PDB file of N, CA and C in Angstrom:
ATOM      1  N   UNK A   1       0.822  -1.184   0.000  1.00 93.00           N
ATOM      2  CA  UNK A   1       0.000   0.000   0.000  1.00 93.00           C
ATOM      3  C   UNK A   1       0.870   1.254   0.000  1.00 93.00           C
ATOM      4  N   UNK A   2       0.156   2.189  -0.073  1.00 96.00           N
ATOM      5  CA  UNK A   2       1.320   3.833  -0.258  1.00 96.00           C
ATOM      6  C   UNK A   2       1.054   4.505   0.900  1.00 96.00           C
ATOM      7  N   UNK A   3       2.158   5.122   1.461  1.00 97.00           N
ATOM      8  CA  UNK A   3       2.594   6.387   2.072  1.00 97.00           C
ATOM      9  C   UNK A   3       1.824   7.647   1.964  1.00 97.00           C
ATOM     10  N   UNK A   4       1.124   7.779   2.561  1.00 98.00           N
ATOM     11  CA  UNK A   4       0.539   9.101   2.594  1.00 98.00           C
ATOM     12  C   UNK A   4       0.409  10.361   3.234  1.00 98.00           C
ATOM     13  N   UNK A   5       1.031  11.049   2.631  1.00 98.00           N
ATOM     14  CA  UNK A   5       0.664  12.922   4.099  1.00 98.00           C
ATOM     15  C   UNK A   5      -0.207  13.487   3.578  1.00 98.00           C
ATOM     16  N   UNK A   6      -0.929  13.743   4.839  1.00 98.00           N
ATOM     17  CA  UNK A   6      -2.422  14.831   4.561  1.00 98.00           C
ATOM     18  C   UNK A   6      -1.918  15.983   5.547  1.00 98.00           C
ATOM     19  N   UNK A   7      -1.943  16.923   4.645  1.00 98.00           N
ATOM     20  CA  UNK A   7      -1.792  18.558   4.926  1.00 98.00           C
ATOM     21  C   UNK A   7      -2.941  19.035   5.104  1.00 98.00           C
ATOM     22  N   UNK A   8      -3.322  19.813   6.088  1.00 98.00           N
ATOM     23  CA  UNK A   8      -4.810  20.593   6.238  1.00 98.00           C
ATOM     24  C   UNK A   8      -4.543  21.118   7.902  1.00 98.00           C
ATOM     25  N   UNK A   9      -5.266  22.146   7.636  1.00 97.00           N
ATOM     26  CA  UNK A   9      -5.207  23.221   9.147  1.00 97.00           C
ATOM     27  C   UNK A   9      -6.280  22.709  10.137  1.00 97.00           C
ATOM     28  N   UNK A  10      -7.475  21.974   9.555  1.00 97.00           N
ATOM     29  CA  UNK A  10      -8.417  21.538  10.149  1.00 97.00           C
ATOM     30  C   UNK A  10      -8.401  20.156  10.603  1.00 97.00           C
ATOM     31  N   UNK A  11      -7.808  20.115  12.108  1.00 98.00           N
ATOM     32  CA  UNK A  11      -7.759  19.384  12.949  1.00 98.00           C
ATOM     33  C   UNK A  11      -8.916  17.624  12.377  1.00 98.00           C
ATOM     34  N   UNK A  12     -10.245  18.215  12.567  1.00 98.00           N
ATOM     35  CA  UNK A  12     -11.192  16.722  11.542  1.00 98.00           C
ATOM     36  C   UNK A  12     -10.787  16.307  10.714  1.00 98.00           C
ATOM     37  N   UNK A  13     -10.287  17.277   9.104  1.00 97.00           N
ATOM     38  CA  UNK A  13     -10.281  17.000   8.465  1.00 97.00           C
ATOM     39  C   UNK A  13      -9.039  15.894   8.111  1.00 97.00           C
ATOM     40  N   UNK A  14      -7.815  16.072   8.737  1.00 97.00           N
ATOM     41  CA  UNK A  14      -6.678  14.881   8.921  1.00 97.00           C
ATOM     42  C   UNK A  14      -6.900  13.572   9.805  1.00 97.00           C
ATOM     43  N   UNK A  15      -7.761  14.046  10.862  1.00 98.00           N
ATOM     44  CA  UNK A  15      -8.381  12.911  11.257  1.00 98.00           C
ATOM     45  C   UNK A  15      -9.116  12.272  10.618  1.00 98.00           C
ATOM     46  N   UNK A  16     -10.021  12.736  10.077  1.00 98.00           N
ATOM     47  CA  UNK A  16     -11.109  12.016   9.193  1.00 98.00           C
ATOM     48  C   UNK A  16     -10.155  11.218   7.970  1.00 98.00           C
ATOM     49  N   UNK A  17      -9.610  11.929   7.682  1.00 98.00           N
ATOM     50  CA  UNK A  17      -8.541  11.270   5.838  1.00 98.00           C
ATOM     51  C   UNK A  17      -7.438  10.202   6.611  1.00 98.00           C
ATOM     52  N   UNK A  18      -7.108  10.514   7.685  1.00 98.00           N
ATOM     53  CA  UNK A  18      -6.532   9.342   8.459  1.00 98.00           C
ATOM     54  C   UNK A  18      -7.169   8.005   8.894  1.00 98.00           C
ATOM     55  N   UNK A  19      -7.919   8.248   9.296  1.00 98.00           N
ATOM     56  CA  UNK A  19      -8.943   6.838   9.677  1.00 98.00           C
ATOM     57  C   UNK A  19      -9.332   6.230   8.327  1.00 98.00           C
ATOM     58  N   UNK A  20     -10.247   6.808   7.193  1.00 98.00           N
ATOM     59  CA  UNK A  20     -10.061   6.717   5.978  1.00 98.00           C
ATOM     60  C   UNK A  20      -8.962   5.903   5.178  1.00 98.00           C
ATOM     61  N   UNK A  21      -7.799   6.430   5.130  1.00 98.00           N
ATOM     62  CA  UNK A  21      -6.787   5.433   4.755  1.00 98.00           C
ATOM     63  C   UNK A  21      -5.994   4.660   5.261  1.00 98.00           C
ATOM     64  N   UNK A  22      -6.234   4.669   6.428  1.00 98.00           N
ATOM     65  CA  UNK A  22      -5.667   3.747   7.326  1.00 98.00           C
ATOM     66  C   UNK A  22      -6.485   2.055   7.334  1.00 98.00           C
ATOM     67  N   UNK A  23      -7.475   2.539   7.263  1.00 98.00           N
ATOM     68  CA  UNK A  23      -8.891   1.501   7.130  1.00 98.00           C
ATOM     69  C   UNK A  23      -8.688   0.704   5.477  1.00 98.00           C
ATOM     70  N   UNK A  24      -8.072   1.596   4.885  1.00 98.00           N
ATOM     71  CA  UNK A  24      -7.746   1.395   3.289  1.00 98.00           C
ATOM     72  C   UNK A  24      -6.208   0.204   3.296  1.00 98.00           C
ATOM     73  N   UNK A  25      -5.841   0.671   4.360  1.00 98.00           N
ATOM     74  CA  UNK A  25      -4.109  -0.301   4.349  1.00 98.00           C
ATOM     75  C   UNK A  25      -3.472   1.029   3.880  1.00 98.00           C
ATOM     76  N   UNK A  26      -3.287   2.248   3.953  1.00 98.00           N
ATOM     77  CA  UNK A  26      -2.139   2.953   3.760  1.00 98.00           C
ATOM     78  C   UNK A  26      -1.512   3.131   5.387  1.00 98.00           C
ATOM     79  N   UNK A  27      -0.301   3.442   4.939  1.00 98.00           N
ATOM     80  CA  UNK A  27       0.690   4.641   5.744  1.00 98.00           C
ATOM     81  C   UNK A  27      -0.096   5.793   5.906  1.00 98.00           C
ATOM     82  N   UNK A  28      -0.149   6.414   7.044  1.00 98.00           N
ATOM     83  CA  UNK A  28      -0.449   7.805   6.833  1.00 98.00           C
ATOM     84  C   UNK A  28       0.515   8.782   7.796  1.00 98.00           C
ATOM     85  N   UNK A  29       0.928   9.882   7.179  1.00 97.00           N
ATOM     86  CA  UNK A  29       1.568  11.018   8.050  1.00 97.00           C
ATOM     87  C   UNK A  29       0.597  11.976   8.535  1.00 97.00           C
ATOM     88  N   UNK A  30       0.522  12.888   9.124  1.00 98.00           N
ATOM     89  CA  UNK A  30      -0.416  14.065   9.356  1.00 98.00           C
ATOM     90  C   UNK A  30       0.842  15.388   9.263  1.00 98.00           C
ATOM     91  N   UNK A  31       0.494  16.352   8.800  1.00 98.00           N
ATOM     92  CA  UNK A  31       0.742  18.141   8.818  1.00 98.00           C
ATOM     93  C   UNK A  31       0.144  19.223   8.660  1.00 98.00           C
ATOM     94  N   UNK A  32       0.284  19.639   9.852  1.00 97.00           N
ATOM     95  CA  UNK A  32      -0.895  20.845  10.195  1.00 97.00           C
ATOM     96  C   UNK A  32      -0.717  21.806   8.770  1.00 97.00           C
ATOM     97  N   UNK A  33       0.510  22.211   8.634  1.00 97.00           N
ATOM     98  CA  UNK A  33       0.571  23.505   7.606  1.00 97.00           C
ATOM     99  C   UNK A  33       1.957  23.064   6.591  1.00 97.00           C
ATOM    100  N   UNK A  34       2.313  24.208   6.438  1.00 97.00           N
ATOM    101  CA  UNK A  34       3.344  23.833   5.041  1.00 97.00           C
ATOM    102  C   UNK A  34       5.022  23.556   5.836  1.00 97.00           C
ATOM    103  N   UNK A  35       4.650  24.158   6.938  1.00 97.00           N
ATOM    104  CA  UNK A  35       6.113  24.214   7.400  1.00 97.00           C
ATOM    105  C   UNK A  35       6.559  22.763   8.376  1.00 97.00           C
ATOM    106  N   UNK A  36       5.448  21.885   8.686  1.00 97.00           N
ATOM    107  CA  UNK A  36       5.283  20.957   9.325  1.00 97.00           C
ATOM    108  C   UNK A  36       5.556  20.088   8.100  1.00 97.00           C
ATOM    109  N   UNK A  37       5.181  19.854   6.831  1.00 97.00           N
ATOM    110  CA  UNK A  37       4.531  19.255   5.499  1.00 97.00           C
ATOM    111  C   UNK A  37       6.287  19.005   5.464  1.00 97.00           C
ATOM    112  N   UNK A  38       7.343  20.420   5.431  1.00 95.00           N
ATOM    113  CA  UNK A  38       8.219  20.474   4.396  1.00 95.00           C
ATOM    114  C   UNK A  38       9.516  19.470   5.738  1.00 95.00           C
ATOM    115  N   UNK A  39       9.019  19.788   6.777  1.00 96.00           N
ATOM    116  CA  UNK A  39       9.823  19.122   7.976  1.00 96.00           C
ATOM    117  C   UNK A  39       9.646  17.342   7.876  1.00 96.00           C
ATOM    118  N   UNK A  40       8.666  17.240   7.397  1.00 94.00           N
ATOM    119  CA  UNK A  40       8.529  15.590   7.677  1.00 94.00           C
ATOM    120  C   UNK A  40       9.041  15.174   5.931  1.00 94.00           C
ATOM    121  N   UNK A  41       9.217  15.907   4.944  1.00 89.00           N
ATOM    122  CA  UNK A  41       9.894  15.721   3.829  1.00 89.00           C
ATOM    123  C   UNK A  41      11.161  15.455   3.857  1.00 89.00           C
ATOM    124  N   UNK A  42      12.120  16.468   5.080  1.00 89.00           N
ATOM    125  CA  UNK A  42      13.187  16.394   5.393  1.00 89.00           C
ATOM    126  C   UNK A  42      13.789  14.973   6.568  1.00 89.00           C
ATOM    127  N   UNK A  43      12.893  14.565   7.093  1.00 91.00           N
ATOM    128  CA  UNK A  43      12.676  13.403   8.130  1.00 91.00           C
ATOM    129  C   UNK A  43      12.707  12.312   8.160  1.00 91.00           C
ATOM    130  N   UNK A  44      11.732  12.607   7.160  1.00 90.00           N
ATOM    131  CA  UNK A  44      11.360  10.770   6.759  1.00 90.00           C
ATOM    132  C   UNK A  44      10.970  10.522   5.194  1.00 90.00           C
ATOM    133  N   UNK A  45      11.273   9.484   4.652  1.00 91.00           N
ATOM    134  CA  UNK A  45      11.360   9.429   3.581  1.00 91.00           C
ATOM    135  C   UNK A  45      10.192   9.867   2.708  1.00 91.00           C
ATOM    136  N   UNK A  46      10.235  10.154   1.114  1.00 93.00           N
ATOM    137  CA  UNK A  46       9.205  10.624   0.702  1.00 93.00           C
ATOM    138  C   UNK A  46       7.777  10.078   0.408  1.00 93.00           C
ATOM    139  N   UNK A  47       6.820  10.000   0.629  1.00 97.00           N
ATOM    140  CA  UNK A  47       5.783   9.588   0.477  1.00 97.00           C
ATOM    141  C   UNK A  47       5.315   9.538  -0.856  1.00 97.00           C
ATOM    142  N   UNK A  48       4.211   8.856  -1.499  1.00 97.00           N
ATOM    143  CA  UNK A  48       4.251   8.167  -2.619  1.00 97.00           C
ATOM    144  C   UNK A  48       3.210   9.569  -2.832  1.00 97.00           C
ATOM    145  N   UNK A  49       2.011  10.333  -1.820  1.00 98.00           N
ATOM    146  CA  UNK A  49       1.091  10.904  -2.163  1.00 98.00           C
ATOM    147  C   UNK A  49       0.830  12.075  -1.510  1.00 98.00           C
ATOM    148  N   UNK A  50       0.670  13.035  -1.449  1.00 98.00           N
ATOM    149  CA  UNK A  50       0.243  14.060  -0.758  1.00 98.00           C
ATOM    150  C   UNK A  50      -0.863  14.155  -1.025  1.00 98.00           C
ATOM    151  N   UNK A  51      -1.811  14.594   0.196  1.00 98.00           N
ATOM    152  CA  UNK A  51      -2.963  15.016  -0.066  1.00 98.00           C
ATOM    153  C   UNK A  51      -3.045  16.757   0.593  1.00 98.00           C
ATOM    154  N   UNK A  52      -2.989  17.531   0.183  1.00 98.00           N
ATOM    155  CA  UNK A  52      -3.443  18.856   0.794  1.00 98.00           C
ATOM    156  C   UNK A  52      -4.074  19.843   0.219  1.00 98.00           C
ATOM    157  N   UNK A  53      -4.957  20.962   1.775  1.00 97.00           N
ATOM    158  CA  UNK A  53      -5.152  21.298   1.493  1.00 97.00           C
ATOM    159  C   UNK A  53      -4.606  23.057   0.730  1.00 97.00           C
ATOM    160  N   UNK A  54      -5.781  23.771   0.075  1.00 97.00           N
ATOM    161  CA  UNK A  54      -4.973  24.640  -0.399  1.00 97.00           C
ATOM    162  C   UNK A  54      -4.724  25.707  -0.030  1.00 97.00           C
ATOM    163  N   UNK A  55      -5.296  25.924   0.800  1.00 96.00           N
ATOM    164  CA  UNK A  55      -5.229  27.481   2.009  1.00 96.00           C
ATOM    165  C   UNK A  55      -5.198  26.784   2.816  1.00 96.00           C
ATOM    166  N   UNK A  56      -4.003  27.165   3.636  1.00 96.00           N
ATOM    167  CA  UNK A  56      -3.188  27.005   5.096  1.00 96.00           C
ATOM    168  C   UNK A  56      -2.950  28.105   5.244  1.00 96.00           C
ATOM    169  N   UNK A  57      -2.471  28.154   6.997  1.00 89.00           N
ATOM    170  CA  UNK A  57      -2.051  29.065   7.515  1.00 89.00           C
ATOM    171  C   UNK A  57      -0.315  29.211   7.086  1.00 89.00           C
ATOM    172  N   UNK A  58      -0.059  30.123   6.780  1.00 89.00           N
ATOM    173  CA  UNK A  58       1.582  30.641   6.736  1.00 89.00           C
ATOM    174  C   UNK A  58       2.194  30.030   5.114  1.00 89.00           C
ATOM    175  N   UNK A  59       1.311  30.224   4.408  1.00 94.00           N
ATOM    176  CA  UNK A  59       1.949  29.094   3.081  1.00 94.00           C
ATOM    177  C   UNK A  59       0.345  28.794   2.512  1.00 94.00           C
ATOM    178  N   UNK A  60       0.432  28.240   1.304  1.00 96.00           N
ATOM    179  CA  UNK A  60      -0.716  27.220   0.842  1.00 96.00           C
ATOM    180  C   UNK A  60       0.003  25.987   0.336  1.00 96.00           C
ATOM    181  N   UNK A  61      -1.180  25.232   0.128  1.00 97.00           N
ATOM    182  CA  UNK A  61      -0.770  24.098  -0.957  1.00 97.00           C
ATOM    183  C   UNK A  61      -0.009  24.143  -1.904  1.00 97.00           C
ATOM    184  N   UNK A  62       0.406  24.906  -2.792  1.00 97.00           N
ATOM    185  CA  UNK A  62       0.887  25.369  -3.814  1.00 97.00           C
ATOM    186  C   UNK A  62       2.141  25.500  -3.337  1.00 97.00           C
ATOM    187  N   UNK A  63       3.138  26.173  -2.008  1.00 97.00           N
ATOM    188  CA  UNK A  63       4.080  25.758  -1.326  1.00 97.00           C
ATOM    189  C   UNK A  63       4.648  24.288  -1.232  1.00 97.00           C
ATOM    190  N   UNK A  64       3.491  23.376  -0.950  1.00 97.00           N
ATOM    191  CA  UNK A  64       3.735  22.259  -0.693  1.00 97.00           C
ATOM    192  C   UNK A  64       4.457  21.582  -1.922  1.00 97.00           C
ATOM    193  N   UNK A  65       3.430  21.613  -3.045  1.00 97.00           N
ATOM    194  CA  UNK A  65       3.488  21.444  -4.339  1.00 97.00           C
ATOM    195  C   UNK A  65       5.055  21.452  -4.797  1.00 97.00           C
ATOM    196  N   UNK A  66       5.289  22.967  -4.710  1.00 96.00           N
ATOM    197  CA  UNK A  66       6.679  23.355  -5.467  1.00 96.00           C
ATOM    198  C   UNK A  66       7.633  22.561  -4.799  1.00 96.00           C
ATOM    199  N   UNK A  67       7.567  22.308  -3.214  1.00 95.00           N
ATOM    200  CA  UNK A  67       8.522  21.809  -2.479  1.00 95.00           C
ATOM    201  C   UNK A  67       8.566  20.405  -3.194  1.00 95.00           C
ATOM    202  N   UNK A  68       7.909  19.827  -3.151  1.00 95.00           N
ATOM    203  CA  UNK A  68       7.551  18.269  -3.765  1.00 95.00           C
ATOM    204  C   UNK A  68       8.355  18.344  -5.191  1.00 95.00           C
ATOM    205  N   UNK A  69       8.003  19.221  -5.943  1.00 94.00           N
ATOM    206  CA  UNK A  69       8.602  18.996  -7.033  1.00 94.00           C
ATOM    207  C   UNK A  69      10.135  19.798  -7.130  1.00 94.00           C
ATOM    208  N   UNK A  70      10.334  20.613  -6.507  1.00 93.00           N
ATOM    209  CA  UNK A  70      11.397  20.638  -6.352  1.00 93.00           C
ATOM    210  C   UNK A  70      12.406  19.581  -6.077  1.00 93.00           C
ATOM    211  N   UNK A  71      12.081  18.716  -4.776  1.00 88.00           N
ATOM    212  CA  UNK A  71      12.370  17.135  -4.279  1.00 88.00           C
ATOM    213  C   UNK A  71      12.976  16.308  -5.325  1.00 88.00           C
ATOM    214  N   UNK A  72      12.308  16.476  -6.248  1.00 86.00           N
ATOM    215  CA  UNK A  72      12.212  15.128  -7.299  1.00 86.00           C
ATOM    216  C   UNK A  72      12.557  14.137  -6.985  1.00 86.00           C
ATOM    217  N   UNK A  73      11.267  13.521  -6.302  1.00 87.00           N
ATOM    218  CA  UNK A  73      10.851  12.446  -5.467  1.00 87.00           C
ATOM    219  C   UNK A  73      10.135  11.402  -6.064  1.00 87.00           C
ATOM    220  N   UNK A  74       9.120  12.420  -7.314  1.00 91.00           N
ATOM    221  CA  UNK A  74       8.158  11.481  -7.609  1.00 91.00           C
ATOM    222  C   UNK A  74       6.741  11.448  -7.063  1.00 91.00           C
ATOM    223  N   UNK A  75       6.929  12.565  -5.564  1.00 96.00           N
ATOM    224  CA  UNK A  75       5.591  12.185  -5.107  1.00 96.00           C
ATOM    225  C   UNK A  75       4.347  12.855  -6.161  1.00 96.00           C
ATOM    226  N   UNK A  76       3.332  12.025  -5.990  1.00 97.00           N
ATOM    227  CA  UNK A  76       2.184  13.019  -6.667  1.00 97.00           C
ATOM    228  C   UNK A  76       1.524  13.429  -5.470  1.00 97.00           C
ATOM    229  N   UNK A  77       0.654  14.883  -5.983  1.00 97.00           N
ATOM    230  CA  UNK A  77       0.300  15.379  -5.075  1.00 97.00           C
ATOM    231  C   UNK A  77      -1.390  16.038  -5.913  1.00 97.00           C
ATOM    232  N   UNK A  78      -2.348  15.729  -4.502  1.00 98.00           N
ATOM    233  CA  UNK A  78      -3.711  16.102  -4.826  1.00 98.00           C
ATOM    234  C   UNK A  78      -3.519  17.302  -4.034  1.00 98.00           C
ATOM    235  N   UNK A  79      -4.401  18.677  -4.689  1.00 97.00           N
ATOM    236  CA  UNK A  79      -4.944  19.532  -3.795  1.00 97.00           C
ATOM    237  C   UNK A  79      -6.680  19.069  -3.506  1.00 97.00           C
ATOM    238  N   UNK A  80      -6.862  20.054  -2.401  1.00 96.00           N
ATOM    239  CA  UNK A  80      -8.185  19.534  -1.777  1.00 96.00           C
ATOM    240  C   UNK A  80      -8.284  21.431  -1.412  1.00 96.00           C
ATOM    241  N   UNK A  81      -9.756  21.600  -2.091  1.00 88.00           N
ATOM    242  CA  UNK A  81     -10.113  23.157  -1.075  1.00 88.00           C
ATOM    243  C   UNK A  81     -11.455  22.787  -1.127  1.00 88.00           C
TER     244      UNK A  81
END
C-alpha cells in the first residue's frame, strides 16, 4: 500500500482522511501547515502521495506542491479546497 501525508489546518479534516486510509491499508503522516509538510519531507522518507489542502495558515498548498517537485521524489500530489 502507499505512504501518505495529509496537509490541512483543520484538525477533523486529517483525522477524518486518516482513519479513511488507514482503514484502506495505507501509511499515513499528518501536517498541520506547510512548514510541518516540508519538515517531515526532510525526516522521513518521501511519500508516494500528498494530499493537501490549499489554504493554510503561513503558506498554501501550492508551497507544498513546489517543495515536492522541487524534491524530485516522484511524489504526486492532490490539492483539496
Amino acid at each position: 500500500m502507499a505512504q501518505v501525508l495529509v496537509v490541512d489546518d483543520e484538525t477533523s479534516i486529517r483525522e477524518f482522511l486518516e482513519i479513511f486510509l488507514k482503514r484502506a491499508g495505507h501509511t499515513v503522516r499528518l501536517a498541520k501547515d506547510v512548514a510541518e509538510a516540508i519538515l517531515r519531507f526532510k525526516e522521513e522518507p518521501a511519500p508516494d502521495l500528498v494530499l493537501t489542502d490549499l489554504r493554510l495558515p503561513r503558506g498554501s498548498g501550492l508551497d507544498v506542491l513546489h517543495h515536492v517537485i522541487k524534491g524530485g521524489s516522484g511524489t504526486q500530489v492532490v490539492m483539496m479546497t
